[in-house]
Short mmCIF file of C-alpha atoms in Angstrom, two decimals:
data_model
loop_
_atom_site.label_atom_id
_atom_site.label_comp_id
_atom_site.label_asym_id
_atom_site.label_seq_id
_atom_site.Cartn_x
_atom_site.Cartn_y
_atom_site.Cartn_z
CA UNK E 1 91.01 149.21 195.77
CA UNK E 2 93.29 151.11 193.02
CA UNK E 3 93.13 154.95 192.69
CA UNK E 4 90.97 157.16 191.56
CA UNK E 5 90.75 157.19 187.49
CA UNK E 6 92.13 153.37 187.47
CA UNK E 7 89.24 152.24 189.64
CA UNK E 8 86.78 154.23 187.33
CA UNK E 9 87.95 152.35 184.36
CA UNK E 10 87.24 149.14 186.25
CA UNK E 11 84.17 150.15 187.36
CA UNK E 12 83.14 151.23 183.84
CA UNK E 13 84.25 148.06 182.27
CA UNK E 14 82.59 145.87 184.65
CA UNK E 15 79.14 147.50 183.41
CA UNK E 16 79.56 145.58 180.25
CA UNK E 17 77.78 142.47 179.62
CA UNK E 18 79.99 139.44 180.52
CA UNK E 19 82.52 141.37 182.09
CA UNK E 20 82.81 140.62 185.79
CA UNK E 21 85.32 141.96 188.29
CA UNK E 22 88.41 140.04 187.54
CA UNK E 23 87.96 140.36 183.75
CA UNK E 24 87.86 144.15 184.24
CA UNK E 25 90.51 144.42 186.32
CA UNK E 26 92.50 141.69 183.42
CA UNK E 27 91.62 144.36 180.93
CA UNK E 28 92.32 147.44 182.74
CA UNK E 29 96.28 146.48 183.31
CA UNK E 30 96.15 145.41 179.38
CA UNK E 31 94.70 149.09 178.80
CA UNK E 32 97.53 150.66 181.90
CA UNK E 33 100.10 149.03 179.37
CA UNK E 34 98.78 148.77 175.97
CA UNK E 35 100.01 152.14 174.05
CA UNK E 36 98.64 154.92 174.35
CA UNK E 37 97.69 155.15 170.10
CA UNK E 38 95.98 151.81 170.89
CA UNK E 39 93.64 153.11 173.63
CA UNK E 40 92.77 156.30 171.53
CA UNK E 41 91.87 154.46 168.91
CA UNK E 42 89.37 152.17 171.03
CA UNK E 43 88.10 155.64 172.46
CA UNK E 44 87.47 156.95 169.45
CA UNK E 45 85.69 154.18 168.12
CA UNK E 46 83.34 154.08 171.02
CA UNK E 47 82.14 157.70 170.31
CA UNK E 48 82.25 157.07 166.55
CA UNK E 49 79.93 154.24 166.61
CA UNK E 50 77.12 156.28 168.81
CA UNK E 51 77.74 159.48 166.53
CA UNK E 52 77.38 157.25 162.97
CA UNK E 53 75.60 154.16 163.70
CA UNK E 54 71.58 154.86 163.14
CA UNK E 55 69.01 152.37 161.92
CA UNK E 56 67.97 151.51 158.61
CA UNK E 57 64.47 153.04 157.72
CA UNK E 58 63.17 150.03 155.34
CA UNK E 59 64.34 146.94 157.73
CA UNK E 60 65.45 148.73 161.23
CA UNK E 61 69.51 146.71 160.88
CA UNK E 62 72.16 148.77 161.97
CA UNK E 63 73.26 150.77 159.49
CA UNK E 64 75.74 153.92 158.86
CA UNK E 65 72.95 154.94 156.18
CA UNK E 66 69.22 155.93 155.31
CA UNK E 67 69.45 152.07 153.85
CA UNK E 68 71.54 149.37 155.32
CA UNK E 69 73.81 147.58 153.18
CA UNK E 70 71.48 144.44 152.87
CA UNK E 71 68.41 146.56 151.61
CA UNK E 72 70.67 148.76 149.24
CA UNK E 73 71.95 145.40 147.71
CA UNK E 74 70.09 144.56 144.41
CA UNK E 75 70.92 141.53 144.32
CA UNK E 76 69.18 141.06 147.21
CA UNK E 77 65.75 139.10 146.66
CA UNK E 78 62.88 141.33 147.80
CA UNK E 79 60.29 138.71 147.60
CA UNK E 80 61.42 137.27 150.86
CA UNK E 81 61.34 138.86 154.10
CA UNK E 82 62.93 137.23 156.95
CA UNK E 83 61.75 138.50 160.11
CA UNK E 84 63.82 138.55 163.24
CA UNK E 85 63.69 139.66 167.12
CA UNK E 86 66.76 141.79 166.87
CA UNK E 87 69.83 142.93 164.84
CA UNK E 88 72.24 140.76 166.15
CA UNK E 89 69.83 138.01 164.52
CA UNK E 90 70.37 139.38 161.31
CA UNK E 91 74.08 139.03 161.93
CA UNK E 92 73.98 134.92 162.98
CA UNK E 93 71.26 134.28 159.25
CA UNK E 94 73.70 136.29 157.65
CA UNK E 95 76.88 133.78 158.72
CA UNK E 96 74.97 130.76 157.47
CA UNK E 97 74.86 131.95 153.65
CA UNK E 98 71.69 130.76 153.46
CA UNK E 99 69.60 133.45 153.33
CA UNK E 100 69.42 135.84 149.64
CA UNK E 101 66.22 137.37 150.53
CA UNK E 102 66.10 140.81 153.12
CA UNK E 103 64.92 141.34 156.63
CA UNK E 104 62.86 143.03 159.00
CA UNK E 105 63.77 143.53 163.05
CA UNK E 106 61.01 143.82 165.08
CA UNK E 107 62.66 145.17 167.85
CA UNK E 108 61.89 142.62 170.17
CA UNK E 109 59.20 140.11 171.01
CA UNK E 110 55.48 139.94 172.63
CA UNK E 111 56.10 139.73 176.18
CA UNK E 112 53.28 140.65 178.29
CA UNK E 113 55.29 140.83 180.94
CA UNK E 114 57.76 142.87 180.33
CA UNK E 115 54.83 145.17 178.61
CA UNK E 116 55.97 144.61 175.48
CA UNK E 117 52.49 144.06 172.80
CA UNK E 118 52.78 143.91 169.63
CA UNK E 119 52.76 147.79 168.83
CA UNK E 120 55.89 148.21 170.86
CA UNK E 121 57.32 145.98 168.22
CA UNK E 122 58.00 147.18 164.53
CA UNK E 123 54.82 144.78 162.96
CA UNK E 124 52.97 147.95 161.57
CA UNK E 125 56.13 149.12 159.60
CA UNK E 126 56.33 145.43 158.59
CA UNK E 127 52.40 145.20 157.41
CA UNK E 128 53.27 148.50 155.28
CA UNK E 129 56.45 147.17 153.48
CA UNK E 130 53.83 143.97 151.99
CA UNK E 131 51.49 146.41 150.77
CA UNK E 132 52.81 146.99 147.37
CA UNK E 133 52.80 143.44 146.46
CA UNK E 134 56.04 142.71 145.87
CA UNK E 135 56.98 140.37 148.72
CA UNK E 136 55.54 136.47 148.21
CA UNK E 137 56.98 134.88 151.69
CA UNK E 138 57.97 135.77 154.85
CA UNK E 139 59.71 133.65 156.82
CA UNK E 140 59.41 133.82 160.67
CA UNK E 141 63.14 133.53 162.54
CA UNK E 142 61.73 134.59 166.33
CA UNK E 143 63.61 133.13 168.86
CA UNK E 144 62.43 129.45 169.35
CA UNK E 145 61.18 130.25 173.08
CA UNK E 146 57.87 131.86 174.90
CA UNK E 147 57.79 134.98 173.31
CA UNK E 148 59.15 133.80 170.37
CA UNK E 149 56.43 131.62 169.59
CA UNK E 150 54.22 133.94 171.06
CA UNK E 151 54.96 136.71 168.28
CA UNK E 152 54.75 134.51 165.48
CA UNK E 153 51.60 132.86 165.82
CA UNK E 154 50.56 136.54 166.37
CA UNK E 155 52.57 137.21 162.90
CA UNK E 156 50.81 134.88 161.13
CA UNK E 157 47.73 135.31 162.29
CA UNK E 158 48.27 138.60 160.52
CA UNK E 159 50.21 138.14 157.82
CA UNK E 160 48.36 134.84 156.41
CA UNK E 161 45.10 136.68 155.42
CA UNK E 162 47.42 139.00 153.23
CA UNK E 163 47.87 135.99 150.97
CA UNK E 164 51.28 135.78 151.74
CA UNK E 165 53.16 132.56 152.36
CA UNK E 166 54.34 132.57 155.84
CA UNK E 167 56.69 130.04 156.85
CA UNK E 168 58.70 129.31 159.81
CA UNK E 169 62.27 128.03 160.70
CA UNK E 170 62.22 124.27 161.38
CA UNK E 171 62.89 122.80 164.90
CA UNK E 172 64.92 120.10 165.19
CA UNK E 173 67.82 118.18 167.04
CA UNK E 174 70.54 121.04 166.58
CA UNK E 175 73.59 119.73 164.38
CA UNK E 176 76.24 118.12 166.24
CA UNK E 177 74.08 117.45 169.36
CA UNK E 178 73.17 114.03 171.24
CA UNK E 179 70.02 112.92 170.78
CA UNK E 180 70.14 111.49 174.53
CA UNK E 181 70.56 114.73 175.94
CA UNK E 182 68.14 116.73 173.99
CA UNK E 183 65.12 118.28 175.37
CA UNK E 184 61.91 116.54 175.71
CA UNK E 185 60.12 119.46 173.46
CA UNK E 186 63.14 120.16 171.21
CA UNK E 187 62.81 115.72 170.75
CA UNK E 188 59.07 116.24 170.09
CA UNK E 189 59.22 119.02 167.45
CA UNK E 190 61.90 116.84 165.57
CA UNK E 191 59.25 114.03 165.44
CA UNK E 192 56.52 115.85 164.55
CA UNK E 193 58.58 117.68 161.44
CA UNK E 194 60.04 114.74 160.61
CA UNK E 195 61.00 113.86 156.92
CA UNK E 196 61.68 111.01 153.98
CA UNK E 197 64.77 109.95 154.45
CA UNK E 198 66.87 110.24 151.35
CA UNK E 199 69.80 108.81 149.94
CA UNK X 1 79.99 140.54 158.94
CA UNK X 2 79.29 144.33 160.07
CA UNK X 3 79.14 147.33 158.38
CA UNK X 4 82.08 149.87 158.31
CA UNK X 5 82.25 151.13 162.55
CA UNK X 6 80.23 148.37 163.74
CA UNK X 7 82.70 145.89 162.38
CA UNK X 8 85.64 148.10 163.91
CA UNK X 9 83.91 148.42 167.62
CA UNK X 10 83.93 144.73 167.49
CA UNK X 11 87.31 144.55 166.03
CA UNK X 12 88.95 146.70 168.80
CA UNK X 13 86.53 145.38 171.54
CA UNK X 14 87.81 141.89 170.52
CA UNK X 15 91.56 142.75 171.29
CA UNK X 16 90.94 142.72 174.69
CA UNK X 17 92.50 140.19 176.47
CA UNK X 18 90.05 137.54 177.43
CA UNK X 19 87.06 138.81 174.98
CA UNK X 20 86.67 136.49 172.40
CA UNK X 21 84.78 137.06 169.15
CA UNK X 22 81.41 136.53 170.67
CA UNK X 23 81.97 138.64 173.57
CA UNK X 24 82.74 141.37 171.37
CA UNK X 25 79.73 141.31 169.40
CA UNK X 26 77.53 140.93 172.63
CA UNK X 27 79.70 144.27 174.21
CA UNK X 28 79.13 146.03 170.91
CA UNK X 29 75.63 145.17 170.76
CA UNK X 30 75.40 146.36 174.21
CA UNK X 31 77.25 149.89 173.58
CA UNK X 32 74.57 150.58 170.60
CA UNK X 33 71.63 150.05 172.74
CA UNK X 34 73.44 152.05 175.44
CA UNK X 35 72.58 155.40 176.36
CA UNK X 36 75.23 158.01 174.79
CA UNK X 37 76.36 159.20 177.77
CA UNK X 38 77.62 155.88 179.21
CA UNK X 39 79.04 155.02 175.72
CA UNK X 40 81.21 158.74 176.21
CA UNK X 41 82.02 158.48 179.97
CA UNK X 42 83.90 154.47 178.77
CA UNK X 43 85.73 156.44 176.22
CA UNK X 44 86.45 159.27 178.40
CA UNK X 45 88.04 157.29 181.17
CA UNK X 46 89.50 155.42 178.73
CA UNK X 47 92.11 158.81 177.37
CA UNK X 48 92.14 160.17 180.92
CA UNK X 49 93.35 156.65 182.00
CA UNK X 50 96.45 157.08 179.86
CA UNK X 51 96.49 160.86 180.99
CA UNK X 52 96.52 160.54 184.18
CA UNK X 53 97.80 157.36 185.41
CA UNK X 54 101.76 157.22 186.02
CA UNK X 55 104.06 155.22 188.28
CA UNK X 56 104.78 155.52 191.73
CA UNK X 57 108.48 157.20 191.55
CA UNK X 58 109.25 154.92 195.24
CA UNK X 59 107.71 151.67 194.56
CA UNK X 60 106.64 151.77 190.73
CA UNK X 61 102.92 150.98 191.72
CA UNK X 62 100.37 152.74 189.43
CA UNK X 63 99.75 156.38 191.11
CA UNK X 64 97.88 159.50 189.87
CA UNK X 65 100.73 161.12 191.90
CA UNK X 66 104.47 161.10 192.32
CA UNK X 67 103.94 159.26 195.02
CA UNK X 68 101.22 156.22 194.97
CA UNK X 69 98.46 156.43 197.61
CA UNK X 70 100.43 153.78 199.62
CA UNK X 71 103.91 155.18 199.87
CA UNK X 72 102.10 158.60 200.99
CA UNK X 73 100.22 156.49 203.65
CA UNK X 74 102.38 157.88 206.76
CA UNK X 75 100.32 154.84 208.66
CA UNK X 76 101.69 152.40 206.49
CA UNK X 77 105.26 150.90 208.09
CA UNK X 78 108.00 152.12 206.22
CA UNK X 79 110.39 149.40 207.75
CA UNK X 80 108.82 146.27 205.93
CA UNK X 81 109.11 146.07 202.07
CA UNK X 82 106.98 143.43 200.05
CA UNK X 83 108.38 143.41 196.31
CA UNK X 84 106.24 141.28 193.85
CA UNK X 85 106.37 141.47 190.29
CA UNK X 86 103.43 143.24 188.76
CA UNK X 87 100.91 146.24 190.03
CA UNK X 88 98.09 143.67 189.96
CA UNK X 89 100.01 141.26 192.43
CA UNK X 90 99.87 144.33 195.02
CA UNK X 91 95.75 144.69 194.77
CA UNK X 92 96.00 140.57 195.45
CA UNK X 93 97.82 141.49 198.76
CA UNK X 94 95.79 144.17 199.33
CA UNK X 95 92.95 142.54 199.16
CA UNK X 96 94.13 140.13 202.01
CA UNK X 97 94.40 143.21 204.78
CA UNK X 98 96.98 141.44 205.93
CA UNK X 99 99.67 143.31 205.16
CA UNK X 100 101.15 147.26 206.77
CA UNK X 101 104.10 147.49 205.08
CA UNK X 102 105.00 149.09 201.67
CA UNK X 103 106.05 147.40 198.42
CA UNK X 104 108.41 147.51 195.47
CA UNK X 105 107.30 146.89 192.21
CA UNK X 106 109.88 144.95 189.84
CA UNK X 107 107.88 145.15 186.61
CA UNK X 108 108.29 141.45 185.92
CA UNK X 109 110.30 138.38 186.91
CA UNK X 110 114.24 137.31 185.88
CA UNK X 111 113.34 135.03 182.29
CA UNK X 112 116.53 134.61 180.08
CA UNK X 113 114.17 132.54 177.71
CA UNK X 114 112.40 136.85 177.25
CA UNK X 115 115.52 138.20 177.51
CA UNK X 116 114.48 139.21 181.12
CA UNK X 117 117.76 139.68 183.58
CA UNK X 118 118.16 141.45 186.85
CA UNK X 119 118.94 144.90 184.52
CA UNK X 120 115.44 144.64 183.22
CA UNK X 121 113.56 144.73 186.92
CA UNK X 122 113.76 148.03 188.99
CA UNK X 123 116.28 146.05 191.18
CA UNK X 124 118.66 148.78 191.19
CA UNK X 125 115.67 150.92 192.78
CA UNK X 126 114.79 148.13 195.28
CA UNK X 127 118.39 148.04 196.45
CA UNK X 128 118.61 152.10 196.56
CA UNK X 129 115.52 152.34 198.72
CA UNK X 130 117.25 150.24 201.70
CA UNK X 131 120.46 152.41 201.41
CA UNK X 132 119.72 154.39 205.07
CA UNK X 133 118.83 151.78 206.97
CA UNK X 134 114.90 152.18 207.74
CA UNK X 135 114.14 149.00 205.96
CA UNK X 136 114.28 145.87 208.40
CA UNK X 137 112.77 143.31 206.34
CA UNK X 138 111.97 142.37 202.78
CA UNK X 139 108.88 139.93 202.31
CA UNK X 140 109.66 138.67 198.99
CA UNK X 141 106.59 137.95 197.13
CA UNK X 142 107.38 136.53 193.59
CA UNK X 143 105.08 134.35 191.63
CA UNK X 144 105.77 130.59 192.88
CA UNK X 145 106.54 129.56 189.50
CA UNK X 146 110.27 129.26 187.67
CA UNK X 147 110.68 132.95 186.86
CA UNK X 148 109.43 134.04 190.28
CA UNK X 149 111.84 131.35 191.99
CA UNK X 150 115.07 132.54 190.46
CA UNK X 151 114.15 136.28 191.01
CA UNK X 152 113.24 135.68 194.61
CA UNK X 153 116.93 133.73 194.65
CA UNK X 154 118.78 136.36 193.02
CA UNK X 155 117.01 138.83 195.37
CA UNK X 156 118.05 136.80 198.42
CA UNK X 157 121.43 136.58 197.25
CA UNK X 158 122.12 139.88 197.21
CA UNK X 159 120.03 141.52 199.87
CA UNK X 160 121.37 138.78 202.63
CA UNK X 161 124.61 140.57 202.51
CA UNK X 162 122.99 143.98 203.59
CA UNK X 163 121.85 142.42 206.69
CA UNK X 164 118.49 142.91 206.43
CA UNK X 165 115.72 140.16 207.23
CA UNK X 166 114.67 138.36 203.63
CA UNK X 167 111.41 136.22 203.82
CA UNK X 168 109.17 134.65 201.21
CA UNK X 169 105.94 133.37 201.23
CA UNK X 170 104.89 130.48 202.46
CA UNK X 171 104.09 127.51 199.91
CA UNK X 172 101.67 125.00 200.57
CA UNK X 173 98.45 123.25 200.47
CA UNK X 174 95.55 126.47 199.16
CA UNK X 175 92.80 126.97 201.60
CA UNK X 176 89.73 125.41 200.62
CA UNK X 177 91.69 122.97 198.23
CA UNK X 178 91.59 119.21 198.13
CA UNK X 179 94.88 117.02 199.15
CA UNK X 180 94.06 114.61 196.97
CA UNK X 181 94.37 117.09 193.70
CA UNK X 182 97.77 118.43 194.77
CA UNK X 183 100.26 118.59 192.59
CA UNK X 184 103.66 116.86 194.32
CA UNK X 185 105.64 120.22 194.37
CA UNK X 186 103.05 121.92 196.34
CA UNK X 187 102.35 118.54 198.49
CA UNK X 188 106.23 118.44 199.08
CA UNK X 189 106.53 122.13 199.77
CA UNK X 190 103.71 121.63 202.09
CA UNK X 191 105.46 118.76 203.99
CA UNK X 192 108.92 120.66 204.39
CA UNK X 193 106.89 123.62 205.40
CA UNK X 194 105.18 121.66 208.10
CA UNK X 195 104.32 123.65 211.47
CA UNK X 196 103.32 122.16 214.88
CA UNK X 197 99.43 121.79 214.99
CA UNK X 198 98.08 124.18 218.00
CA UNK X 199 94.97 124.06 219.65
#
């Protein structure tokens, strides 16, 4: 439709996730007019981020370091290991403010499948960081689906002989939802974990 | 929530219009799992885009030449003008094959409320561009909305006198819409615009 270098840059931004033809062409006019400092700057950032970013060597995060900034934290407990599918994971415990322990990102989950087993994922790095004794608990964040479920019972199947507490995030009625149009499973779980009531 | 480049990928990716926080993070996430050489070829259209692309110096459309690929199009009748208001509204004819002619681009529509007058559209350049007489007709395609209304107005005004043909486009009921959801303007417009059914 538009001319040469235009339609590449619609082209290229309809590759990204989410983006779909009208959004790219929305974003390539905003780019056509947006100045020319502005665009640079996004540029620049793009090649930054695959020239800097690398992976932290303890827990896998992102990081611009050996260590990412939640393992080089000391005030960071290292009894607790949370363990999670993937980085972006890290980043939705993280906004709760729950969470004062570290983590570890698998990588992924067991998916037969998709030929993912559990040495695709990052479990032996995980087995070595418990050896030295100093972690008490890990808690299990996998994605409540399939594979999820599928790599954690693996996990603790593995983990529990190590004498290790292994826990694993509650399922429940999500906060804010309607009871009437939750899940028949979801409904079941929040049954079966049920608690006292108090107050 | 990010460390240091992370956070400013999703910082710049979130300027964009129509990607909102989330969408950012799931783009960035994206570009760091991406191969390199996609990441670079973004961020090299991305400078060439501002490099390369100028404005048609006929009809202001976006061009990687003087002249865009439509104005060089000696196929294209040079005796029909369609002026709209943005580049984008140009692919939307396009699109519809329906039209041969060539356009004029005003860069925007007449809004004293913005400061927006006849001075601030390439109306001097429209007016120009009919001076030796080729031009029989100009299709004026403004947004049907306020702005677009007193532009087309103005337009009309003061192309009548030159004794050229002036036509806009139709209003009326959109194809594949519902009666019932009309709003009265359109309903109205689509009554006065009323044509004798054939066949």
């Amino acid at each position: 439709m538009y001319e040469g270098i235009v339609q590449d840059l619609i082209d290229e931004l309809g590759r990204l996730p989410g983006v779909g033809p009208k959004s790219a062409q929305r974003i390539a006019f905003h780019l056509l007019q947006a100045e020319p400092e502005d665009v640079r700057r996004l540029a620049e950032v793009l090649i930054q981020v695959k020239q800097r970013v690398k992976f932290c060597t303890v827990c896998f995060n992102v990081s611009e370091e050996e260590q990412c900034r939640i393992c080089r934290d000391p005030r960071r407990d290292p009894s607790v290991i949370c363990v999670v599918e993937e980085y972006k994971d890290v980043a939705a415990i993280e906004r709760t403010r729950e969470f004062k322990g570290r983590y570890h990102v698998l990588g992924g989950a067991i998916s037969p499948i998709d030929g993912i087993g559990p040495d695709q994922l990052r479990i032996r790095e995980l087995i070595m960081r418990l050896a030295d004794g100093t972690v008490q608990e890990v808690i299990l964040a996998t994605d409540p689906n399939l594979e999820g479920e599928a790599t954690a019972t693996f996990l603790t199947r593995n983990l529990k002989p190590l004498g290790l507490r292994v826990t694993r995030l509650a399922s429940g009625l999500p906060v804010g939802g309607d009871l009437e149009y939750a899940d028949e499973v979801t409904l079941g779980r929040a049954f079966a974990g049920r608690r006292s009531a108090d107050g």
